[in-house]
């Protein structure tokens, strides 16, 4: 039986901070993670290639239905035409494409739960609602892209949502929230305020007023009330984003907001500079615009004071309890390694 091998090592540094705490294939883009896409597209050990050999592909490829069909015919040669997720901002840049493809991958041949009568919709045929979802007196506009509402989610009254959009299992959109596509709210997260073209991986909260645009938020993060991120420079010039591995800035285009690593949190009314990168487990607070880079385990936004290790573990544990989870030994070991290297 053929086996799919996804080569990770060459792409880890370019996708920091998100690959500090997960493999490349566990990055979420669209509705699913890269791993989940491959499992659905090529379910026979990841490959339907008929050569009887191992199929090796770059781990940062964006899997799609069309690519999977090509791989079945051409094998690894198909990778030369595939979309790549090279840098963190590629996650939001290509999220619309991934959302549309995942929507059809997940929903084709299935029937949506009925749309409640109180929900105002445009293009209802492009809206799919899973079992257990609760939504009333909100607006869903799928004329700009499909809208996927996952299991046991809630969209509260007064929310305004334009596709393409995904609300993954167990997540909540709060009252009066404004969401523009292409946006993904990952599992067990909370969304509020104004959000545009952003990806929240999962288990994170942006539950209050404030703007988040062209951004990627990792897992177990929290943005305090009134927190906003700049995604466009005042002079509309190209945005330079810090690359932690090389300690150099690289060009991310004209739109880039906040790139926040796992377990990081921002105090109320935090103002994130354009193209800000935060490391793992940062407790961010302070006056004025943030620096463009906040290192791992920073206490405050200037990066001069480190988070105490025991306090960091205690605080992460407290946040996980809010979602009925706890720190695992594997997580603690990984965090300890990051702490000692930072």
Steps between C-alpha positions, in 0.01 A plus 500: 500500500632844408605738775509879499800660670485876559842659532494759782855606583565756221189702589498519880710816536303697242168425675600601853348575750230249406738209439667544840210306654360287216605320183451690174215265406301601808468860381137595443403675176147498364281276716745215557865460592741388229508156662121473501485596133745226399308243709181579308655545155736202496367266767705188415793586725478844342559385142297353216803480271520157334877460480525298821769734634534772757382839379699792649362854483587833666300544821415862421290413194137615515297183429202542270262267318658590166851434633398163645360395161825605335709309755302184426602532134850650519634425849748743656543689170167667580669690784667737255166670430370499858432804715755537783452643849851636539463784750240560776319770301434249222247346738267799475599587142376162375226441755219585255618235254533243780158583646323449169677170431445367853133601490438281195721222637300485825147566377469334159232231513379609844195697613526810718290548809216743424572871523285653779226731376636797698837489317537744209693337214639570156574193284371248756605210277863586586436476876554170683398448863609196702300333778479681831570847359293781653435822309218754499451860384838526327597575138688253281611627157635212292492694172872573550593143594364195684425500872562189712356479853639208696358267763384642832587858408307816578450823306331752724243755393611804304815339355579598139704246300622504140654194338716323444485412867536199730394466861652175621365263763407641839576864418292811570440827311381762748223759465553774244822352361602607148695241302627541144640215291721325469494411869534174694409469866659174610354252750388611847580867444311823562463780244382855564551856374618540139698229320614487139702245298645329807559147630466400864643150538291390800432532874562876484294807583444832330176555680467877517501818293815582308630430150688194376588492130733298276621310803573151632440412865632174643341276762428595862532873434288782642456857376373731774207737453574787262812335354560590134762420240621722216510318165595792272774760535399865500696554178365177344858380452614138504506341847819346633441208738757356742621149418608353836727229355724741305440806721428703188197676356342380177235647274141386569317722252273794579261322739611317814363527850581287807680163494460364854664181623324249726421573868551877462264761646448875468362735765199725440548779244824357365595663168697269273726657239476407132646155434569415865635153582466368855673191625371219719344572841531878507309710756465826307421835659638853484457849366469597132553287192669166555847422364495313171644189669428369850719198591395171661402520867503880507349671804375832368536616144854641510653151517747600772338295778442127485192314614584294809485132402282384787260793455481436127399137555251600768339760274479270199341240725243752621405593144469135400269435794259757355450261207502187718849392402837474670867518407644167390850372574575525127399867493706579809806333350463696174447828685802436721716453192377830352553676835860375529580594140351851518 
